[in-house]
PDB file of C-alpha atoms in Angstrom:
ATOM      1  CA  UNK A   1     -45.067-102.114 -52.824  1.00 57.00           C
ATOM      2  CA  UNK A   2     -46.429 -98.533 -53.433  1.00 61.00           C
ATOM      3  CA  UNK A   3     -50.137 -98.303 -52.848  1.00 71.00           C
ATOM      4  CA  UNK A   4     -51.877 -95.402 -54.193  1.00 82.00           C
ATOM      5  CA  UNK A   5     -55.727 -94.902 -53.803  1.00 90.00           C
ATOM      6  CA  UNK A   6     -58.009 -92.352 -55.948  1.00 94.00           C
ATOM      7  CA  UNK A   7     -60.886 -91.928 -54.691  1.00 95.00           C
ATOM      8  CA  UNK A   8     -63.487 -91.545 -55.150  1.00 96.00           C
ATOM      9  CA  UNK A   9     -64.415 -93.177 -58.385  1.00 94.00           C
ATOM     10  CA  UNK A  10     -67.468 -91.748 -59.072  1.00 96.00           C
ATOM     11  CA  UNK A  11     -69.319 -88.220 -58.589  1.00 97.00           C
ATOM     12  CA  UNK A  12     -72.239 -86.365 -59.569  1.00 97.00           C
ATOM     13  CA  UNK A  13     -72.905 -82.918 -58.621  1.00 97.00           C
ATOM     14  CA  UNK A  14     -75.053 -80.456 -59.487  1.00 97.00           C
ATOM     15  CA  UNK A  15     -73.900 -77.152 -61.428  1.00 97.00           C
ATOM     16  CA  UNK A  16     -72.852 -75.009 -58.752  1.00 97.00           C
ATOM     17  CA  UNK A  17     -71.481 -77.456 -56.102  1.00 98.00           C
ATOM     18  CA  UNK A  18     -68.042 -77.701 -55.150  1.00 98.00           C
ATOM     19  CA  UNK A  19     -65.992 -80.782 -56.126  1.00 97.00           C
ATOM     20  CA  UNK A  20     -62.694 -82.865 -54.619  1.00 98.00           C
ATOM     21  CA  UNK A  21     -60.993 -85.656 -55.253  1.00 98.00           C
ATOM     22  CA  UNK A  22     -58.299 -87.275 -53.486  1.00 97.00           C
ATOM     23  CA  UNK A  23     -55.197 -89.546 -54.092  1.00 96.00           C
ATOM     24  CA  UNK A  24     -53.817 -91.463 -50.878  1.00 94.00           C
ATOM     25  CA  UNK A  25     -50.319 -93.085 -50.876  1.00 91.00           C
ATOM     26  CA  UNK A  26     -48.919 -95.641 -48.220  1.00 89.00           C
ATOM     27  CA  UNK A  27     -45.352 -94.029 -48.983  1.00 89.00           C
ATOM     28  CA  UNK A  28     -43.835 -90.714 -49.428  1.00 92.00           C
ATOM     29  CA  UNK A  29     -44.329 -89.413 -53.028  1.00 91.00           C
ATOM     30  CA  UNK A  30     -41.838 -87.359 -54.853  1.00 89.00           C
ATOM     31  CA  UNK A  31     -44.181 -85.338 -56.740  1.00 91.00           C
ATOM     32  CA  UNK A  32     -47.408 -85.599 -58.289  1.00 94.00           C
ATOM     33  CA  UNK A  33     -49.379 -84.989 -61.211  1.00 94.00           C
ATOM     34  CA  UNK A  34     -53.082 -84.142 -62.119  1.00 97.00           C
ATOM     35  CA  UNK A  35     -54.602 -84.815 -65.597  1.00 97.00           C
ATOM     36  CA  UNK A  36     -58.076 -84.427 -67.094  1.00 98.00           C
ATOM     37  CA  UNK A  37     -59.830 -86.652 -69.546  1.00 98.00           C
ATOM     38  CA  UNK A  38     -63.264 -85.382 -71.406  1.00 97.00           C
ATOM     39  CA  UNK A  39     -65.101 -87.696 -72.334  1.00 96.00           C
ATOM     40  CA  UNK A  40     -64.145 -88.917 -75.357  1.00 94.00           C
ATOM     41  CA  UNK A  41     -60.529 -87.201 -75.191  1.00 97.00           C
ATOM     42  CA  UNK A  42     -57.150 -87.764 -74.158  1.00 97.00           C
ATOM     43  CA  UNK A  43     -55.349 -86.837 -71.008  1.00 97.00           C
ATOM     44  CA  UNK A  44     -54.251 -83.457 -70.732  1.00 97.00           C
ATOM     45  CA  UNK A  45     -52.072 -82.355 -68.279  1.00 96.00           C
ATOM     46  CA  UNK A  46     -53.429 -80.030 -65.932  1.00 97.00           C
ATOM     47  CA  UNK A  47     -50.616 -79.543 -63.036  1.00 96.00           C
ATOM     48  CA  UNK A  48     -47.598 -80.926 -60.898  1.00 94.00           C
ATOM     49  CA  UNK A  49     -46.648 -80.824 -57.553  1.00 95.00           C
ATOM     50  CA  UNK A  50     -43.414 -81.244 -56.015  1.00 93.00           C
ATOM     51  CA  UNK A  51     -42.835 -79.727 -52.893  1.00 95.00           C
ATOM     52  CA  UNK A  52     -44.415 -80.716 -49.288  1.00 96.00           C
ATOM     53  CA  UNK A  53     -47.741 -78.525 -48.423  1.00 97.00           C
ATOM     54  CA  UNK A  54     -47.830 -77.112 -51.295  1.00 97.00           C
ATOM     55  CA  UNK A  55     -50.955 -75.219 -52.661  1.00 98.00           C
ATOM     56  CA  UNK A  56     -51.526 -74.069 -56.567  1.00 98.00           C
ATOM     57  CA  UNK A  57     -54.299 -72.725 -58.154  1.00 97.00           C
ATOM     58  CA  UNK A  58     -55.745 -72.957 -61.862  1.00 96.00           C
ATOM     59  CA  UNK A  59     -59.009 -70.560 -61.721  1.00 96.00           C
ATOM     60  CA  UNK A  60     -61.817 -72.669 -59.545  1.00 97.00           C
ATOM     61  CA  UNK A  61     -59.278 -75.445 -58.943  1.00 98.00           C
ATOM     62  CA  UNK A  62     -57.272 -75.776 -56.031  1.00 98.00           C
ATOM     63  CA  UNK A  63     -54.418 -78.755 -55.622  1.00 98.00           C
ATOM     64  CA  UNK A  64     -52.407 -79.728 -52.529  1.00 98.00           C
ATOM     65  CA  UNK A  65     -49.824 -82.316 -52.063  1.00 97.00           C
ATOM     66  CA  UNK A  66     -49.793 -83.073 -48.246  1.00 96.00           C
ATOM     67  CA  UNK A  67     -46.946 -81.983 -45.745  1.00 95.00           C
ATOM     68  CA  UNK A  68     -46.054 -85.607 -45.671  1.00 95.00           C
ATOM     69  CA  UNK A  69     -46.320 -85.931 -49.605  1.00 94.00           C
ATOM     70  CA  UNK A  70     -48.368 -88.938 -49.049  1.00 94.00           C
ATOM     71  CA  UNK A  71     -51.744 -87.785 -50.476  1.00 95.00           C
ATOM     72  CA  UNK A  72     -52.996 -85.030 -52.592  1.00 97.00           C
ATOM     73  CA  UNK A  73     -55.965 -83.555 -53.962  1.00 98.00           C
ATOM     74  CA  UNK A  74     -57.851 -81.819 -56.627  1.00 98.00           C
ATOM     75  CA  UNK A  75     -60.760 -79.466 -55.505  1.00 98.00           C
ATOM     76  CA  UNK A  76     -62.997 -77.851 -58.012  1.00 98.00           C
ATOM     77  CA  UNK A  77     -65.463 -74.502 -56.508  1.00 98.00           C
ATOM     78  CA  UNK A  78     -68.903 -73.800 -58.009  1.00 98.00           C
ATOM     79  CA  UNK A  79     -68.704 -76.607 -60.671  1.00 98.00           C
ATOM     80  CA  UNK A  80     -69.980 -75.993 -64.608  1.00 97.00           C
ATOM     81  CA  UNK A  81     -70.644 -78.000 -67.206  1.00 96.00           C
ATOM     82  CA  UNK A  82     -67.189 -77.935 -68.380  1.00 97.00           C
ATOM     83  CA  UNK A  83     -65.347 -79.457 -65.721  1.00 98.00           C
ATOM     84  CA  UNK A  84     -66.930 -83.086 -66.579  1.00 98.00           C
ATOM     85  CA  UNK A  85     -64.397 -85.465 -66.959  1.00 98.00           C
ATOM     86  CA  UNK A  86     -62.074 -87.920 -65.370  1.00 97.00           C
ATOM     87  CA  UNK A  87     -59.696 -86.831 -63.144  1.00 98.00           C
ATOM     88  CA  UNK A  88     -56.267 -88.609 -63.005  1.00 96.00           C
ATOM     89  CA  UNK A  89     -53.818 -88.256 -60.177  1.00 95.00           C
ATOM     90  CA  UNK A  90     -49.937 -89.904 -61.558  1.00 92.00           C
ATOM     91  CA  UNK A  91     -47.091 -90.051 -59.803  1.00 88.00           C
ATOM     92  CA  UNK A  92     -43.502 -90.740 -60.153  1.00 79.00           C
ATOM     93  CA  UNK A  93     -42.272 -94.523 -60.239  1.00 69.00           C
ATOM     94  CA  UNK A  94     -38.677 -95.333 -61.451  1.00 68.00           C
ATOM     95  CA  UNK A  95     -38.802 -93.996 -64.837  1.00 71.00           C
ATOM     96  CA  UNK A  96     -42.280 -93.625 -65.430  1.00 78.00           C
ATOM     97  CA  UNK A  97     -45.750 -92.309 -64.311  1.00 83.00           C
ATOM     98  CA  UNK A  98     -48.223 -94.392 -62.496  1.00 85.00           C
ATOM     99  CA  UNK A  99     -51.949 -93.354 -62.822  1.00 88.00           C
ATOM    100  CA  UNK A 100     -54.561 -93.525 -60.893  1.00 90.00           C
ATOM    101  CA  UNK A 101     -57.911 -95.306 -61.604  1.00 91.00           C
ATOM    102  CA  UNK A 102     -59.218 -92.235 -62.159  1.00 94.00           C
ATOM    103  CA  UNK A 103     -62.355 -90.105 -60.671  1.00 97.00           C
ATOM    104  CA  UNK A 104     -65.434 -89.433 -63.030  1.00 97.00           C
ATOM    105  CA  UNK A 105     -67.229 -86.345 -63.109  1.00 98.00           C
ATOM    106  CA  UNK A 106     -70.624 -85.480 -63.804  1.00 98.00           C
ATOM    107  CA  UNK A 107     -72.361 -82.653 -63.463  1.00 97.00           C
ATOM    108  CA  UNK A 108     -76.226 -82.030 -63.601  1.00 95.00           C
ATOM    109  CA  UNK A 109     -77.242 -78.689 -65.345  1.00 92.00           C
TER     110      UNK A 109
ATOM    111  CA  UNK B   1     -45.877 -77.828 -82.609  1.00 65.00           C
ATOM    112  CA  UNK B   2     -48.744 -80.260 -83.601  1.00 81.00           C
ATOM    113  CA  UNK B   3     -48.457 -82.504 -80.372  1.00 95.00           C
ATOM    114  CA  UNK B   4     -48.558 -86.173 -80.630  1.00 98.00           C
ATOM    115  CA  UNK B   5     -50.214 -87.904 -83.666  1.00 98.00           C
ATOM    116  CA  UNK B   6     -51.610 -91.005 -83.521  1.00 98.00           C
ATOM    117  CA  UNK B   7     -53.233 -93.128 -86.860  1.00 97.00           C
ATOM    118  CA  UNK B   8     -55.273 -94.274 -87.141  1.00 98.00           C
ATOM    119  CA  UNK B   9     -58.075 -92.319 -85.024  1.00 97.00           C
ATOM    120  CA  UNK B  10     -60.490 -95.082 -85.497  1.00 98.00           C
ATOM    121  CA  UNK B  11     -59.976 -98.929 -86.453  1.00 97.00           C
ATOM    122  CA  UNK B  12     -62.311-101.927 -86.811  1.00 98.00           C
ATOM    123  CA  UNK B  13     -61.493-105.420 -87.583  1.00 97.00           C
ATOM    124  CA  UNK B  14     -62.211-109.129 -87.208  1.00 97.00           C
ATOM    125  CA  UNK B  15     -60.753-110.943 -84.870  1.00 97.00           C
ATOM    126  CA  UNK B  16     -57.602-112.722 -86.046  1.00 97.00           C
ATOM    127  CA  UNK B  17     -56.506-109.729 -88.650  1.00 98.00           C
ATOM    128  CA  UNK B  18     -53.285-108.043 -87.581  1.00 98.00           C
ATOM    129  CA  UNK B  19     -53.718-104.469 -86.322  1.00 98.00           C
ATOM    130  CA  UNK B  20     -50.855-101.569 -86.650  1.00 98.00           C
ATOM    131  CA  UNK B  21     -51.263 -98.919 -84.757  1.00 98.00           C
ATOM    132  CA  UNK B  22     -49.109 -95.568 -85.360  1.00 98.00           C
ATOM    133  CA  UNK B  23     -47.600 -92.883 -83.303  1.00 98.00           C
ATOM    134  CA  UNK B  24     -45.435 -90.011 -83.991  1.00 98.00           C
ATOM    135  CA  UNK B  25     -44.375 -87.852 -80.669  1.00 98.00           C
ATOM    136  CA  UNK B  26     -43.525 -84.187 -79.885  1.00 97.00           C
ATOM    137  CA  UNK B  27     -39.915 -83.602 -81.504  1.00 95.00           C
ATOM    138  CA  UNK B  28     -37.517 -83.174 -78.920  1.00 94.00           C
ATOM    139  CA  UNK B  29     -39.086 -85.676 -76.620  1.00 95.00           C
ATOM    140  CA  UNK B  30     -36.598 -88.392 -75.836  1.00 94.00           C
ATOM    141  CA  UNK B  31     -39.404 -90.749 -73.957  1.00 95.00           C
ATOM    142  CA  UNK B  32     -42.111 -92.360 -76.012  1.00 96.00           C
ATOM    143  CA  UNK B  33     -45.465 -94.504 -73.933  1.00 96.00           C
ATOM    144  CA  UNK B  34     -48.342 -96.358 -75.386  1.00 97.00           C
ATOM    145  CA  UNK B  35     -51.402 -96.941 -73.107  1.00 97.00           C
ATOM    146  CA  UNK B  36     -54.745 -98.749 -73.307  1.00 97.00           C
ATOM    147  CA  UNK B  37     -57.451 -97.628 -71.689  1.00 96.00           C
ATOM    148  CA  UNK B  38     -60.648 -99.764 -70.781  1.00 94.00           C
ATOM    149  CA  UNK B  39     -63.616 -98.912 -69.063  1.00 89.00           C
ATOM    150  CA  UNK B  40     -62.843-102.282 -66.538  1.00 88.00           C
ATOM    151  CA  UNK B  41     -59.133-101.616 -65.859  1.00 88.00           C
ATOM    152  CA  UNK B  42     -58.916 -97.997 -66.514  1.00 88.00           C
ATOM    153  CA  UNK B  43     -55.356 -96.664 -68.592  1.00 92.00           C
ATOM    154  CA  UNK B  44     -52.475 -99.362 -68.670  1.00 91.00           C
ATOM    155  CA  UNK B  45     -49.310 -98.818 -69.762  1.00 93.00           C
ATOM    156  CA  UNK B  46     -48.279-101.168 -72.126  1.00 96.00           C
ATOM    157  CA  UNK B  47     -44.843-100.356 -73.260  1.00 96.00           C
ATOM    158  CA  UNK B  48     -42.083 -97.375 -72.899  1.00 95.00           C
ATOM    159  CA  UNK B  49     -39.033 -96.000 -75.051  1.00 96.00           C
ATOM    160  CA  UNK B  50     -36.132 -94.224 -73.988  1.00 95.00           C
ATOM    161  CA  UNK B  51     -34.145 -92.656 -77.024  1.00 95.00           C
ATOM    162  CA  UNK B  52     -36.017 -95.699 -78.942  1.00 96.00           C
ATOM    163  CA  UNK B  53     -34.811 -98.624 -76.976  1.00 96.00           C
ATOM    164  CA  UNK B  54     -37.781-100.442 -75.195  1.00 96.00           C
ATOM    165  CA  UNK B  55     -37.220 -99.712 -71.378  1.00 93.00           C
ATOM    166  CA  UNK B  56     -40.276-101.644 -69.968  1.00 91.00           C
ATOM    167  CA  UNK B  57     -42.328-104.100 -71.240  1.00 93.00           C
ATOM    168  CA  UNK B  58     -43.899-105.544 -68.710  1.00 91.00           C
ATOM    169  CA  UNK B  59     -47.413-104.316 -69.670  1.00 91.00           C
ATOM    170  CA  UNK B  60     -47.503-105.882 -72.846  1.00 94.00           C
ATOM    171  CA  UNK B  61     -50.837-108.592 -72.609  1.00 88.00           C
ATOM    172  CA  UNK B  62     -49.258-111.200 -74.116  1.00 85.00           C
ATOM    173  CA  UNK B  63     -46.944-112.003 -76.953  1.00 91.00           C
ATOM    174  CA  UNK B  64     -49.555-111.132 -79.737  1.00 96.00           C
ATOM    175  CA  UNK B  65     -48.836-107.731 -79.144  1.00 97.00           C
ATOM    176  CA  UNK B  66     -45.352-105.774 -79.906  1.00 97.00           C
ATOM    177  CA  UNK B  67     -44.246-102.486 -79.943  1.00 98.00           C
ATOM    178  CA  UNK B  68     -41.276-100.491 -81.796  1.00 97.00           C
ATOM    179  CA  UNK B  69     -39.858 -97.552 -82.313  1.00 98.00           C
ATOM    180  CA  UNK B  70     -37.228 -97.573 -85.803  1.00 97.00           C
ATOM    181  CA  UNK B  71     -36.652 -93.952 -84.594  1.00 96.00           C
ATOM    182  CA  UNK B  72     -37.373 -91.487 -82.830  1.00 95.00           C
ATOM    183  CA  UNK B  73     -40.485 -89.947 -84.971  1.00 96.00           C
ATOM    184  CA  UNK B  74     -42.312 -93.013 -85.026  1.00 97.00           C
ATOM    185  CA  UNK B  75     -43.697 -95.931 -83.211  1.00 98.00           C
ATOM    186  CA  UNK B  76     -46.174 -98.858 -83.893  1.00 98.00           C
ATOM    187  CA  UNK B  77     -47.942-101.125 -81.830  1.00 98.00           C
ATOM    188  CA  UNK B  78     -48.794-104.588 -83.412  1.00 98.00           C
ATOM    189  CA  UNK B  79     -51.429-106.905 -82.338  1.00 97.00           C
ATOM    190  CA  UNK B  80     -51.038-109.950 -84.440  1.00 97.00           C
ATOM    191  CA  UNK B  81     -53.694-111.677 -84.488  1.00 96.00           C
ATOM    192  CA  UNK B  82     -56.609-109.382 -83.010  1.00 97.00           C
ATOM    193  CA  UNK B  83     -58.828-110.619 -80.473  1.00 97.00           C
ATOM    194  CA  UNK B  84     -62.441-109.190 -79.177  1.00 97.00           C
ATOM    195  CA  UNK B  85     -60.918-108.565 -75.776  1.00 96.00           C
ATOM    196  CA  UNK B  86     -58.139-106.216 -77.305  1.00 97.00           C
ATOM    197  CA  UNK B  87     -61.023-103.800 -78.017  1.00 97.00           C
ATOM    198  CA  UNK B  88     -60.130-100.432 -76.120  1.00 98.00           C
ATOM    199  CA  UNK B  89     -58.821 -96.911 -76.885  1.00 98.00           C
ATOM    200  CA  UNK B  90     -55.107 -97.142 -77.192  1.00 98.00           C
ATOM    201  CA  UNK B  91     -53.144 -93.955 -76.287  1.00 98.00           C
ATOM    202  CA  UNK B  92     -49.364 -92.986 -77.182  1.00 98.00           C
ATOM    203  CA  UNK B  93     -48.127 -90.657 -75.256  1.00 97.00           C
ATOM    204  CA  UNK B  94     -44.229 -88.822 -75.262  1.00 96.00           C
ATOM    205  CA  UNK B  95     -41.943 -86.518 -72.401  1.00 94.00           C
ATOM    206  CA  UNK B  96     -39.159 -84.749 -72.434  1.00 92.00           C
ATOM    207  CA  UNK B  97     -37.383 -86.575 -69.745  1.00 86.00           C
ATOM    208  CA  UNK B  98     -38.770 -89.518 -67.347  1.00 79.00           C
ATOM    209  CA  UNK B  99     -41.627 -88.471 -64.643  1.00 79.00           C
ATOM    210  CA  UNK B 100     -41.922 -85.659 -66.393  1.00 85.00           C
ATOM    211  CA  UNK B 101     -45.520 -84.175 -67.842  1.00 90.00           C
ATOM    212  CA  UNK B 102     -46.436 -86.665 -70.330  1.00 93.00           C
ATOM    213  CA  UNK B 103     -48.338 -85.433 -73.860  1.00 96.00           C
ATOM    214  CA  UNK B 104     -51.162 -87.842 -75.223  1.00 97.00           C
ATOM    215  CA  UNK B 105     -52.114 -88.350 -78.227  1.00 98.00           C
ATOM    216  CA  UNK B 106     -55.825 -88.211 -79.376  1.00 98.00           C
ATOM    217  CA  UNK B 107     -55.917 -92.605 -79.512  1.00 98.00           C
ATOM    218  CA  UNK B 108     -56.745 -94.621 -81.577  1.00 98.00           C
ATOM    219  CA  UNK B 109     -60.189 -96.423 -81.100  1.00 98.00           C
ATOM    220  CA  UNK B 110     -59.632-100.305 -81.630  1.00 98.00           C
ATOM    221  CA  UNK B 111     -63.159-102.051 -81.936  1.00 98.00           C
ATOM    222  CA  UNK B 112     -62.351-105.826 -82.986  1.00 98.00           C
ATOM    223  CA  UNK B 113     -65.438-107.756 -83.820  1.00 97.00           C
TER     224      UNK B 113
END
């Protein structure tokens, strides 16, 4: 079956320092989605990607879905404060979204 | 549009007392999800709708837990009767079509003592 990896699980940084997380797939994704949880908070959506290579930005944070739309990531530049969190990636499954386990953020002032 | 709502935000019981929990999603949305989420195994789906007909059920624990949804403005989750280990933050969630961006709701935090 489908094998999708998020990692890594955990990550501190310090205010300033750049940030990525990755999801890995064994097979060929049709899209992908990234969420972020604060603590204490729900999901939100943050962004989906669909097509191969692609490359969208939200402010400090960059996402790619991979020319073989096998992996993806989420990279965050000059981290603050606000950007702790977990980090979901989700993908399409036959009807539904599968998420990933999820990479926690902290950040040191 | 006020998003998902979910009732009750916060819920503590004794183990063996039945637990509802409520969910009303976005208008519009024809696909309706409730979620646990648990620091050891991370956000499960339990249970999905489509136009209020359960789709997939395979997440459900065990059969002390059922879901419905009399139409499409509300769901519950039951747990009937509550155990310690059913302590978590359960989410409902709702989309406009299926794989599409899903909305959460703010959960409801289940503490059962």
């Amino acid at each position: 079956g489908q094998q999708v990896m998020q990692i890594p699980q955990y990550q501190h940084v310090q205010e300033g320092e750049d940030f990525t997380t990755y999801c890995n797939s064994s097979t060929t994704l049709s899209n992908i989605q990234w969420y972020k949880q604060r603590p204490g908070g729900h999901p939100v959506f943050l962004i989906q990607l669909v097509k191969s290579g692609e490359v969208k930005k939200q402010k400090r944070l960059t996402f790619q879905f991979g020319e073989a739309k096998k992996n993806s990531s989420l990279h965050i530049t000059a981290t603050q404060t606000t950007d702790v969190g977990t980090y979901f990636c989700a993908w399409g499954g036959s009807e539904k979204l599968v998420f990933g386990k999820g990479t926690k953020l902290t950040v040191n002032p | 549009d006020a998003g998902v709502i979910q009732s009750p935000r916060h819920e503590v019981t004794e183990m063996g007392q039945e637990v509802t929990l409520r969910c009303k999603p976005i208008s519009g949305h024809d696909y309706l999800f409730w979620y646990r989420q648990t620091m050891m195994r991370g956000l499960e789906l339990l249970i999905y709708f489509n136009n209020n007909v359960p789709i997939d059920d395979s997440g459900m624990p065990e059969d002390r837990f059922s879901a419905k949804m009399p139409n499409a403005s509300f769901s519950t989750l039951k747990i009937q009767p509550s155990e310690p280990r059913d302590s978590a933050v359960y989410f409902c969630a709702s989309s406009f079509a299926a794989r599409e961006t899903q909305y959460f709701g703010p959960g409801t935090r289940l503490l059962v003592l």
